[in-house]
GROMACS .gro file of C-alpha atoms in nm:
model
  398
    1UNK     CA    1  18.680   4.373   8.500
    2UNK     CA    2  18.494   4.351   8.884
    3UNK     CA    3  18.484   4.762   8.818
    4UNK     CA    4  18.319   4.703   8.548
    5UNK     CA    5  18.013   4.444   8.651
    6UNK     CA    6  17.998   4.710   8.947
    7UNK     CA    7  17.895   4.975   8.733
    8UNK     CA    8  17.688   4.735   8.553
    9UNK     CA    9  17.469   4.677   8.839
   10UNK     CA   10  17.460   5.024   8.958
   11UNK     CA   11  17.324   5.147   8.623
   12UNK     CA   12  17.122   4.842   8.626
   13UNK     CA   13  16.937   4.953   8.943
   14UNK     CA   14  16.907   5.302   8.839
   15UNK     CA   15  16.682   5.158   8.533
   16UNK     CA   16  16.482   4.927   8.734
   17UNK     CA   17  16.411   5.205   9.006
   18UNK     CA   18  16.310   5.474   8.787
   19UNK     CA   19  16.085   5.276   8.584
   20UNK     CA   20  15.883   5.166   8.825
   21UNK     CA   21  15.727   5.504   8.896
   22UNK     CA   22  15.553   5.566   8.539
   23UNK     CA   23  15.460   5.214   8.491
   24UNK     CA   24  15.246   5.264   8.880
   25UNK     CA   25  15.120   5.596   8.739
   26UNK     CA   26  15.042   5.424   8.405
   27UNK     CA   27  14.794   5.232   8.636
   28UNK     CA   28  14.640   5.468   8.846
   29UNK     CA   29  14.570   5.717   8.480
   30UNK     CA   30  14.395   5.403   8.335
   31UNK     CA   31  14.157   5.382   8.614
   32UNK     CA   32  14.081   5.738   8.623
   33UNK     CA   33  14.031   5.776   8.267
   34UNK     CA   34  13.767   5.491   8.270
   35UNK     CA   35  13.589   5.692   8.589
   36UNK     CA   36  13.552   6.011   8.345
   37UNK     CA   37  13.471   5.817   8.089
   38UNK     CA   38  13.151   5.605   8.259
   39UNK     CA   39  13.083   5.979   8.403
   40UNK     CA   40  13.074   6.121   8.081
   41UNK     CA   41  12.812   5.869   7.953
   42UNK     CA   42  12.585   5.884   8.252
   43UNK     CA   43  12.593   6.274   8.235
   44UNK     CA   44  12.494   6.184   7.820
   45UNK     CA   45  12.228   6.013   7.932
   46UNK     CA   46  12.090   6.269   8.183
   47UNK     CA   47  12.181   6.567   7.928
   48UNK     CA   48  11.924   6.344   7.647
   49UNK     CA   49  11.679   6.341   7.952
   50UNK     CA   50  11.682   6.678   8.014
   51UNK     CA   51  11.646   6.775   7.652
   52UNK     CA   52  11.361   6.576   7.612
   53UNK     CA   53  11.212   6.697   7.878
   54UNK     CA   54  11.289   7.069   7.765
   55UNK     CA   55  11.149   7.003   7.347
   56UNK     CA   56  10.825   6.831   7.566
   57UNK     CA   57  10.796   7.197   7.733
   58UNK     CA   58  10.839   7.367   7.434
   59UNK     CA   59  10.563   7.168   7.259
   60UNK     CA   60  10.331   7.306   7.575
   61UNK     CA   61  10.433   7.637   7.568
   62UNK     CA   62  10.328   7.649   7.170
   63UNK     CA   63  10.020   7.520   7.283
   64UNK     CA   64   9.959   7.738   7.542
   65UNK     CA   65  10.060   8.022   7.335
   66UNK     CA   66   9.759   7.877   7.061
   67UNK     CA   67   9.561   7.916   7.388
   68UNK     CA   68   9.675   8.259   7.529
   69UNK     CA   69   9.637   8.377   7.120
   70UNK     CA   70   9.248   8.255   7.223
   71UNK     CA   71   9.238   8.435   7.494
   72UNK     CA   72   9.310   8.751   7.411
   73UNK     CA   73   9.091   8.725   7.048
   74UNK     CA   74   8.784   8.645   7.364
   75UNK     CA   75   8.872   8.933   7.523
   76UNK     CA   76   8.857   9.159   7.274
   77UNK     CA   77   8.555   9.018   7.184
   78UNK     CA   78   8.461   9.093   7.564
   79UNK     CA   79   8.523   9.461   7.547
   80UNK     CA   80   8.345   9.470   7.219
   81UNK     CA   81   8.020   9.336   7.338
   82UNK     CA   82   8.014   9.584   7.670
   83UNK     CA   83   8.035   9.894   7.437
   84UNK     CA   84   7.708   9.731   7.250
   85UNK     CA   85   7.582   9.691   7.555
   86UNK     CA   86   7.635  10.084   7.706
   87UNK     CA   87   7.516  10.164   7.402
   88UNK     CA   88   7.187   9.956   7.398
   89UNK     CA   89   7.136  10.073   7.764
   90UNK     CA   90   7.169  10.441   7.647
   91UNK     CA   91   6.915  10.400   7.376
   92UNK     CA   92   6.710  10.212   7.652
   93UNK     CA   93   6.696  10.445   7.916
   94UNK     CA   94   6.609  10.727   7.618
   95UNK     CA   95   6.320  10.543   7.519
   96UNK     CA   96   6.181  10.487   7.894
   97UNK     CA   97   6.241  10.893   7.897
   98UNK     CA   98   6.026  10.965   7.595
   99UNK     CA   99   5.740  10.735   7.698
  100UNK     CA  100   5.699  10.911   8.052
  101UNK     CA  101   5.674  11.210   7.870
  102UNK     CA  102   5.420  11.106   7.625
  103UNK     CA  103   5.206  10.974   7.928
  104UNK     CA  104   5.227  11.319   8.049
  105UNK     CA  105   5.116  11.448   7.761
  106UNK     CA  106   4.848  11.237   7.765
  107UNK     CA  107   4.758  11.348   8.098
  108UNK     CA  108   4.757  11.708   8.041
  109UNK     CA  109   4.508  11.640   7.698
  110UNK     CA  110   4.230  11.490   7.951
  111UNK     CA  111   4.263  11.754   8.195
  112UNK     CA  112   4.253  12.034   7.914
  113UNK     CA  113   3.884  11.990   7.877
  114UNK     CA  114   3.642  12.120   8.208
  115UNK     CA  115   4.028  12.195   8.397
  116UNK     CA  116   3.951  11.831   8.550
  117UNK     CA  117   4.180  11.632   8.708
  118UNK     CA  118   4.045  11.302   8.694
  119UNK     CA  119   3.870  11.045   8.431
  120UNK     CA  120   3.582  11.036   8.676
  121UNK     CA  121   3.490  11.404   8.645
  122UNK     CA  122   3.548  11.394   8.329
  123UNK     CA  123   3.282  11.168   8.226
  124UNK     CA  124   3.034  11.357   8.468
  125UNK     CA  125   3.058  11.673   8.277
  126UNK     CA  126   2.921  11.511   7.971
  127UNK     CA  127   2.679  11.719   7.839
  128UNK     CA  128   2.416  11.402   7.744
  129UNK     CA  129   2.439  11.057   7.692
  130UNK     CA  130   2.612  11.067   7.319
  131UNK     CA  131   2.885  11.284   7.480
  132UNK     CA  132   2.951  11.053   7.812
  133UNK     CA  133   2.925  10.696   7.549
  134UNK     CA  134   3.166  10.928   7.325
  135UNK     CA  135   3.372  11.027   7.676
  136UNK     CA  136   3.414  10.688   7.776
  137UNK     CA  137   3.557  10.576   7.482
  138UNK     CA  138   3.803  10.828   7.479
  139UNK     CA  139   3.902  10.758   7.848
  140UNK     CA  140   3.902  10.404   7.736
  141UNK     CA  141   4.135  10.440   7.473
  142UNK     CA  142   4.368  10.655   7.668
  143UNK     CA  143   4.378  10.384   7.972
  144UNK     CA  144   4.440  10.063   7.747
  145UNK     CA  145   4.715  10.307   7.566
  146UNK     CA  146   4.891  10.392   7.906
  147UNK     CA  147   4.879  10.076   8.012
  148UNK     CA  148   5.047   9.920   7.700
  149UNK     CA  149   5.340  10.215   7.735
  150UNK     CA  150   5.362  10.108   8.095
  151UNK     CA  151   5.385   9.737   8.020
  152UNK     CA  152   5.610   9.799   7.753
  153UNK     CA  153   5.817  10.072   8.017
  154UNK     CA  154   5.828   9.789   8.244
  155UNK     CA  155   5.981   9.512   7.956
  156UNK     CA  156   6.279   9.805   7.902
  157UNK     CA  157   6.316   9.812   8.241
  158UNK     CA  158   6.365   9.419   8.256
  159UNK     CA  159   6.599   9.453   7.969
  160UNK     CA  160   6.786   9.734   8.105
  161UNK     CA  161   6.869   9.487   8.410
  162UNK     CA  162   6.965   9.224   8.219
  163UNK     CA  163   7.166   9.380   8.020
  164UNK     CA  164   7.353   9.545   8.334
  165UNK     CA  165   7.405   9.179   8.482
  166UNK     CA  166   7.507   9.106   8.147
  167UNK     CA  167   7.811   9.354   8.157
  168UNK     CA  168   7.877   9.275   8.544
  169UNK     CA  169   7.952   8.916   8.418
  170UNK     CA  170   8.154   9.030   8.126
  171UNK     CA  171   8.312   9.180   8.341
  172UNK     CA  172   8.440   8.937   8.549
  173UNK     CA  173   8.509   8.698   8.267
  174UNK     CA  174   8.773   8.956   8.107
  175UNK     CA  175   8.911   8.953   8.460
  176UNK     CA  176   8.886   8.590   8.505
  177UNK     CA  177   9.063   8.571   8.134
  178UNK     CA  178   9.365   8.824   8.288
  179UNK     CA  179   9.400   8.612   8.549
  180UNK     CA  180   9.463   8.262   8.359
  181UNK     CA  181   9.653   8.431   8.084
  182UNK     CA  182   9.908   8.581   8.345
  183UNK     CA  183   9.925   8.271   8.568
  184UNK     CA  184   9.968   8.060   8.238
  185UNK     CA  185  10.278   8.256   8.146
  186UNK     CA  186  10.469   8.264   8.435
  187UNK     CA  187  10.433   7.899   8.485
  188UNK     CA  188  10.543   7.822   8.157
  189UNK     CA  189  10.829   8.034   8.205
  190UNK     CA  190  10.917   7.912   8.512
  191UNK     CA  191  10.942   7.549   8.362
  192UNK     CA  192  11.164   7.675   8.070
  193UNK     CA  193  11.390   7.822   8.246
  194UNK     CA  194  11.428   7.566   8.512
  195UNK     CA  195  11.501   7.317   8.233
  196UNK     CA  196  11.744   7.525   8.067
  197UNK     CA  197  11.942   7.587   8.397
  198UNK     CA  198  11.938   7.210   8.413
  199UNK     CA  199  12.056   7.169   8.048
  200UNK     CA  200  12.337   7.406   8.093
  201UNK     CA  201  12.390   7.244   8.424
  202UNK     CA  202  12.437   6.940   8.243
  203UNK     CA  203  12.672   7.068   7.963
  204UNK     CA  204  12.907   7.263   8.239
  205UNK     CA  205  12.979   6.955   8.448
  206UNK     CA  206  13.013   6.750   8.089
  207UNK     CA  207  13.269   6.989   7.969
  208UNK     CA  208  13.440   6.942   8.326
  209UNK     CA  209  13.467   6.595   8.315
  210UNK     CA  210  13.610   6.601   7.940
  211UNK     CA  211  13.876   6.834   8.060
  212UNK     CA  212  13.963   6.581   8.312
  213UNK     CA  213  13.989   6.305   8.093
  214UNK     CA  214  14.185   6.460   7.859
  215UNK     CA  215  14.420   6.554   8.141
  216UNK     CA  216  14.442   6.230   8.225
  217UNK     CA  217  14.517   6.108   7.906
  218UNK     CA  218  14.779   6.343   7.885
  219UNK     CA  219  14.934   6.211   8.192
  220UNK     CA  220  14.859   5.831   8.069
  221UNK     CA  221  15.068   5.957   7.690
  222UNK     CA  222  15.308   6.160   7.900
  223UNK     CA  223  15.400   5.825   8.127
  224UNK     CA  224  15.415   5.566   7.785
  225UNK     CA  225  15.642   5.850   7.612
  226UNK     CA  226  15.840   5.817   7.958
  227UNK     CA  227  15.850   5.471   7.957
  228UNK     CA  228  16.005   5.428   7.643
  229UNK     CA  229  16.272   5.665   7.695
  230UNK     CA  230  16.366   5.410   8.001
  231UNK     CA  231  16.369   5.084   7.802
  232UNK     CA  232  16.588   5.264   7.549
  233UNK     CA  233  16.820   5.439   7.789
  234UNK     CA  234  16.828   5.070   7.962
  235UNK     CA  235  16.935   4.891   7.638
  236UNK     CA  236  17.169   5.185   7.562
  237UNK     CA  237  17.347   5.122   7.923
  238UNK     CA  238  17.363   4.733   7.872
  239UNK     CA  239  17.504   4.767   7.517
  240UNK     CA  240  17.747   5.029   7.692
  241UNK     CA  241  17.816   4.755   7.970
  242UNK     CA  242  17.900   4.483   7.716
  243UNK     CA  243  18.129   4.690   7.428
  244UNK     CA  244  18.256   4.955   7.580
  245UNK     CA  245  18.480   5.071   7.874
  246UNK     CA  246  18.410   5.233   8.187
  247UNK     CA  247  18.434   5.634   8.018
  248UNK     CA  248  18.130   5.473   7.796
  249UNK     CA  249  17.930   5.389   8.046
  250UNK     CA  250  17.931   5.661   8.225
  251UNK     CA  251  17.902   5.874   7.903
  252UNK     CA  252  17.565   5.659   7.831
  253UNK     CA  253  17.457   5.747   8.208
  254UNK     CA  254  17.506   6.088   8.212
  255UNK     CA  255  17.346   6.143   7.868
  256UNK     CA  256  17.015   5.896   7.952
  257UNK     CA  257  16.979   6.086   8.288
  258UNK     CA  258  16.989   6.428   8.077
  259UNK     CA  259  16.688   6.300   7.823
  260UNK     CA  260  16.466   6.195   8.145
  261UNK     CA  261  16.532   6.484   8.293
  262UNK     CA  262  16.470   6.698   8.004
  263UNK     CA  263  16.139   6.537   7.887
  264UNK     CA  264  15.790   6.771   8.006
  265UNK     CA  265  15.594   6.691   8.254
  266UNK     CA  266  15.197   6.684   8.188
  267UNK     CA  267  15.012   6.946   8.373
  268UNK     CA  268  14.663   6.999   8.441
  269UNK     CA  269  14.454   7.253   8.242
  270UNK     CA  270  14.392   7.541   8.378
  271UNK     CA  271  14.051   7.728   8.315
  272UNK     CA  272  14.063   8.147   8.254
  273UNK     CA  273  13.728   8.336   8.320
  274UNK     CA  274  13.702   8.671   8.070
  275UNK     CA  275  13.547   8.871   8.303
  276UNK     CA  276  13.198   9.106   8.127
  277UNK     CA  277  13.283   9.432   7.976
  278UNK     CA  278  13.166   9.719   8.210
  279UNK     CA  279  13.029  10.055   8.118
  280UNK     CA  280  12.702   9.935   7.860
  281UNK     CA  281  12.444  10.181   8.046
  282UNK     CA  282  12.506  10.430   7.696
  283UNK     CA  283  12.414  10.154   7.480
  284UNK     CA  284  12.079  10.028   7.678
  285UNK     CA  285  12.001  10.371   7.748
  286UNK     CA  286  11.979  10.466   7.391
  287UNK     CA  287  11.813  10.071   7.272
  288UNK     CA  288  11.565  10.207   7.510
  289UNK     CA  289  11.465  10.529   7.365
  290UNK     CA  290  11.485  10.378   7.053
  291UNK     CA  291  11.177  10.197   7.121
  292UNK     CA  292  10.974  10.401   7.281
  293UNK     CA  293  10.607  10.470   7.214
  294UNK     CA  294  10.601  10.085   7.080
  295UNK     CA  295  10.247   9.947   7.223
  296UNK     CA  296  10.203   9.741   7.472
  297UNK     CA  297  10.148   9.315   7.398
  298UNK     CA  298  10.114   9.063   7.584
  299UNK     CA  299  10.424   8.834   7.523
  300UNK     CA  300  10.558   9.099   7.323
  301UNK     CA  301  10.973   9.101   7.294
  302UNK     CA  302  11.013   9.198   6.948
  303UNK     CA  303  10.961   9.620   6.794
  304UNK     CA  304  10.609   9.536   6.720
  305UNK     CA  305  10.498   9.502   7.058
  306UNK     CA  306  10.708   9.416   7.430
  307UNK     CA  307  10.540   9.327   7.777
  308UNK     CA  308  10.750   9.476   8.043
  309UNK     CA  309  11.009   9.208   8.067
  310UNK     CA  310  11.020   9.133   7.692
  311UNK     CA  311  11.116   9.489   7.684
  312UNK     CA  312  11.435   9.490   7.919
  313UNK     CA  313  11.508   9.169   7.758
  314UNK     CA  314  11.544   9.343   7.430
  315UNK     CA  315  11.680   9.655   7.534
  316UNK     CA  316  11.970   9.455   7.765
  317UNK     CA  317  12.030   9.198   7.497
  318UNK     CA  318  12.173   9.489   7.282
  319UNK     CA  319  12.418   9.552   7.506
  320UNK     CA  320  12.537   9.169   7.459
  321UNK     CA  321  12.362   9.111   7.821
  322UNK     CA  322  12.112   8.799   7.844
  323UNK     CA  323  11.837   8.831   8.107
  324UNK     CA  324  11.574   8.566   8.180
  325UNK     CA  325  11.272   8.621   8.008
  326UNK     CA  326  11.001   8.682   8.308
  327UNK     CA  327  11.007   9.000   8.555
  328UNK     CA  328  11.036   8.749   8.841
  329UNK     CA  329  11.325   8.556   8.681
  330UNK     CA  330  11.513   8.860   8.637
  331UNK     CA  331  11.446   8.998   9.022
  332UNK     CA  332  11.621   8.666   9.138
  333UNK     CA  333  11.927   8.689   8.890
  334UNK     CA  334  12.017   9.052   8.989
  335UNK     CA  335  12.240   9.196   9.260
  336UNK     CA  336  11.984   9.406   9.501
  337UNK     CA  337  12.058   9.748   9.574
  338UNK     CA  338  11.882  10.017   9.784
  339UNK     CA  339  11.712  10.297   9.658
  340UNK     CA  340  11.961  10.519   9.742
  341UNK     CA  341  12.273  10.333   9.568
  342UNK     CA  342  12.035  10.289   9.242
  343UNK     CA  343  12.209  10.404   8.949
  344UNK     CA  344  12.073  10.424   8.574
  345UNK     CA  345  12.056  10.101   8.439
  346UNK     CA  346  11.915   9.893   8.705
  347UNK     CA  347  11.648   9.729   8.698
  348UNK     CA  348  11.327   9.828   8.923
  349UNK     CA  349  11.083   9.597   9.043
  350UNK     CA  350  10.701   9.610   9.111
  351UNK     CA  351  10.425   9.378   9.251
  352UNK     CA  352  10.081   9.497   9.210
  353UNK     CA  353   9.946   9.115   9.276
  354UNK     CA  354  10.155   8.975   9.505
  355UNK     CA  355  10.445   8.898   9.322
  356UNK     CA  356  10.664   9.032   9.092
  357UNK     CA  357  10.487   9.113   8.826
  358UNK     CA  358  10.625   9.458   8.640
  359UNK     CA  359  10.958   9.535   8.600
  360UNK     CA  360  11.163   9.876   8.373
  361UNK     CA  361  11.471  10.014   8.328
  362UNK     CA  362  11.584  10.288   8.590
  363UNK     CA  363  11.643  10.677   8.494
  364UNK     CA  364  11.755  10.828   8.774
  365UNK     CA  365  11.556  11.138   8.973
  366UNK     CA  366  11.240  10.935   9.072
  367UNK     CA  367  11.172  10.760   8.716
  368UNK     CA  368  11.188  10.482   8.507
  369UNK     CA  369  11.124  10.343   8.125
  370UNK     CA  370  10.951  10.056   8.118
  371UNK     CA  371  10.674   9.917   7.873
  372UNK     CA  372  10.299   9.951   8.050
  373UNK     CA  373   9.973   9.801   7.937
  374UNK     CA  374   9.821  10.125   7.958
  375UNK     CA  375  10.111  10.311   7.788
  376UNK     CA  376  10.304  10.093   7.552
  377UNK     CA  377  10.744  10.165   7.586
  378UNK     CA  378  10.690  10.510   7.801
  379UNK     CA  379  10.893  10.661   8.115
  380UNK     CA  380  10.721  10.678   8.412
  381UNK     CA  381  10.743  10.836   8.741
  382UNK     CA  382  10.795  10.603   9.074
  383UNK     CA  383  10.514  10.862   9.246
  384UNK     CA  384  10.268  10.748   9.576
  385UNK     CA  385  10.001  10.801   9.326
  386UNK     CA  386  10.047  10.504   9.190
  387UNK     CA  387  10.385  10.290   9.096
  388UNK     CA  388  10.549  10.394   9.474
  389UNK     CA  389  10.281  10.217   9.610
  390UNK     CA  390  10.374   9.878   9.466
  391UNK     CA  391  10.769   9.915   9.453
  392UNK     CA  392  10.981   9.642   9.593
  393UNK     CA  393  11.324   9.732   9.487
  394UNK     CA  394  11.628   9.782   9.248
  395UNK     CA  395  11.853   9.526   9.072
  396UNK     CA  396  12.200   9.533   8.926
  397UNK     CA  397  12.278   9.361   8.637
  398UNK     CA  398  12.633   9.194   8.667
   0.00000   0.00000   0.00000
């Protein structure tokens, strides 16, 4: 019988004991599972801030967009007014031509008669007093007659000034228009896409968190699961202890001891990155051909029309690659290369304004494709002439 309450206590003890470490990490996974979840609702309410924030800059940028629409209607408008205007100052300056010539003809009739040269003699020749009254009207005539064709010369003249001011300040409108239309769009740009990276931002660290908590309330199910293994394995041993013999007991232990040893363990979730397929410089390579000659527009990303960026945007999103949507946003997201280790398929870079402001798809041997205001989707050559001169580098897409 004393071998017997011996045993008792032993087992006793062994149930106590290993309790006692799930019910402590029972404790600790409550605590941390109420951390993820107050973190998951602050990051809500920064994700519904952000989002806002992002459908507010949307609304602008459609506005803008109504604006920039505007904008280029004026400027067409601009370039349609200066041709009317080369063309009135081409019929202008023809007119002032055949005037001067008619006031040399005019010239030459008075000095036909007595080879004269001047009104003067001419009225002196008169032959009697009916001829120099007859004279004098005729050199009357002529004088109030080159005098209104010199007035009148004069009033083209006028109008042939104004009219050049007129196209100097055209001029500088369409410029001035340029100016605000490319400004406009890379700020709005800029704000998208610093919203989205905070959106995303947002999301990553959300879907962090999450996997946290659900780790820990793996752990929290894996420790209650644990626990009631023990209380069973402890009312098994004490039923053991009161009905049966020693060989019981001992059976119980070794079988309880087998079940907690044998039940899985929670582990943490590990997180596998798919790394991006390589080799897509066929398939941009031939998305690029396949638009070329498409015109130049300002905006453009779509067949009907790219800007430069809307372009490689297009061309690199058929190879299942995303770029950001401005020239400059795509400089900072590649990997910079030198000239010499550019391949086909990187990006180049330009800044004819002082930042970067053009950017095309690299050929290989000196050239590029890229989509030009002056040439719409065309390959170009990276010469001194021109495009050399404002080259800043190469890119690699990763």
């Amino acid at each position: 019988m004393n071998k017997k309450l011996v045993h008792f206590a032993l087992l006793a003890m062994l149930g106590v004991s290993t309790a006692i470490s799930p019910i402590t990490a029972y404790a600790s996974v409550d605590s941390d599972i109420e951390s993820t979840t107050n973190k998951l609702t602050e990051l809500q309410k920064e994700e519904q801030s952000a989002q806002a924030s992002l459908v507010e800059i949307a609304e602008t940028i459609k506005d803008n967009e109504v604006k920039a629409e505007s904008l280029v209607a004026e400027m067409t408008a601009t370039q349609n007014q200066l041709e009317e205007l080369k063309t009135k100052i081409a019929d202008l300056t023809e007119a002032i031509e055949d005037r001067e010539e008619k006031l040399a003809m005019q010239a030459r009739s008075v000095q036909t008669k007595g080879n004269t040269g001047n009104f003067v003699e001419f009225l002196l020749e008169a032959d009697n007093v009916a001829d120099a009254l007859a004279r004098m009207d005729v050199v009357s005539n002529l004088v109030k007659a080159n005098k209104d064709l010199v007035t009148a010369q004069n009033q083209d003249k006028e109008a042939i000034a104004k009219a050049e001011k007129t196209t100097e300040e055209k001029l500088q409108e369409q410029n001035l228009l340029a100016a605000e239309l490319e400004s406009a769009k890379a700020d709005l740009e800029a704000k998208k896409l610093e919203k989205e990276v905070v959106v995303a931002t947002i999301a990553a660290e959300k879907t962090d968190v999450q996997e946290q908590k659900e780790y820990y309330l793996s752990l929290k199910e894996a420790a209650e699961t644990e626990v009631a293994t023990l209380t069973s394995i402890d009312a098994e041993i004490a039923s053991a202890v009161e009905n049966a013999g020693e060989e019981t007991v001992v059976a119980s232990t070794e079988k309880a001891s087998s079940e907690a040893s044998a039940k899985p363990k929670a582990e943490q979730p590990t997180k596998v990155t798919t790394a991006p397929a390589g080799g897509v410089w066929a398939t941009v390579q031939n998305a690029a051909y396949a638009v070329s000659g498409t015109p130049y527009l300002y905006g453009g990303n779509t067949t009907s029309g790219f800007d430069c960026s809307g372009f490689t945007t297009y061309v690199f999103k058929k190879a299942g690659i995303t770029l950001p949507r401005t020239a400059s946003g795509q400089y900072g997201a590649s990997t910079k290369v030198s000239q010499s280790q550019a391949q086909p398929g990187d990006l180049v870079f330009f800044s004819q304004s002082g930042g970067i402001d053009h950017v095309g798809i690299y050929l290989g041997n000196n050239k590029f494709i890229g989509s030009q205001s002056s040439t719409g989707v065309a390959v170009a050559e990276i010469s001194q002439s021109y495009w050399g001169k404002y080259l800043v580098g190469f890119g690699r897409v990763n």
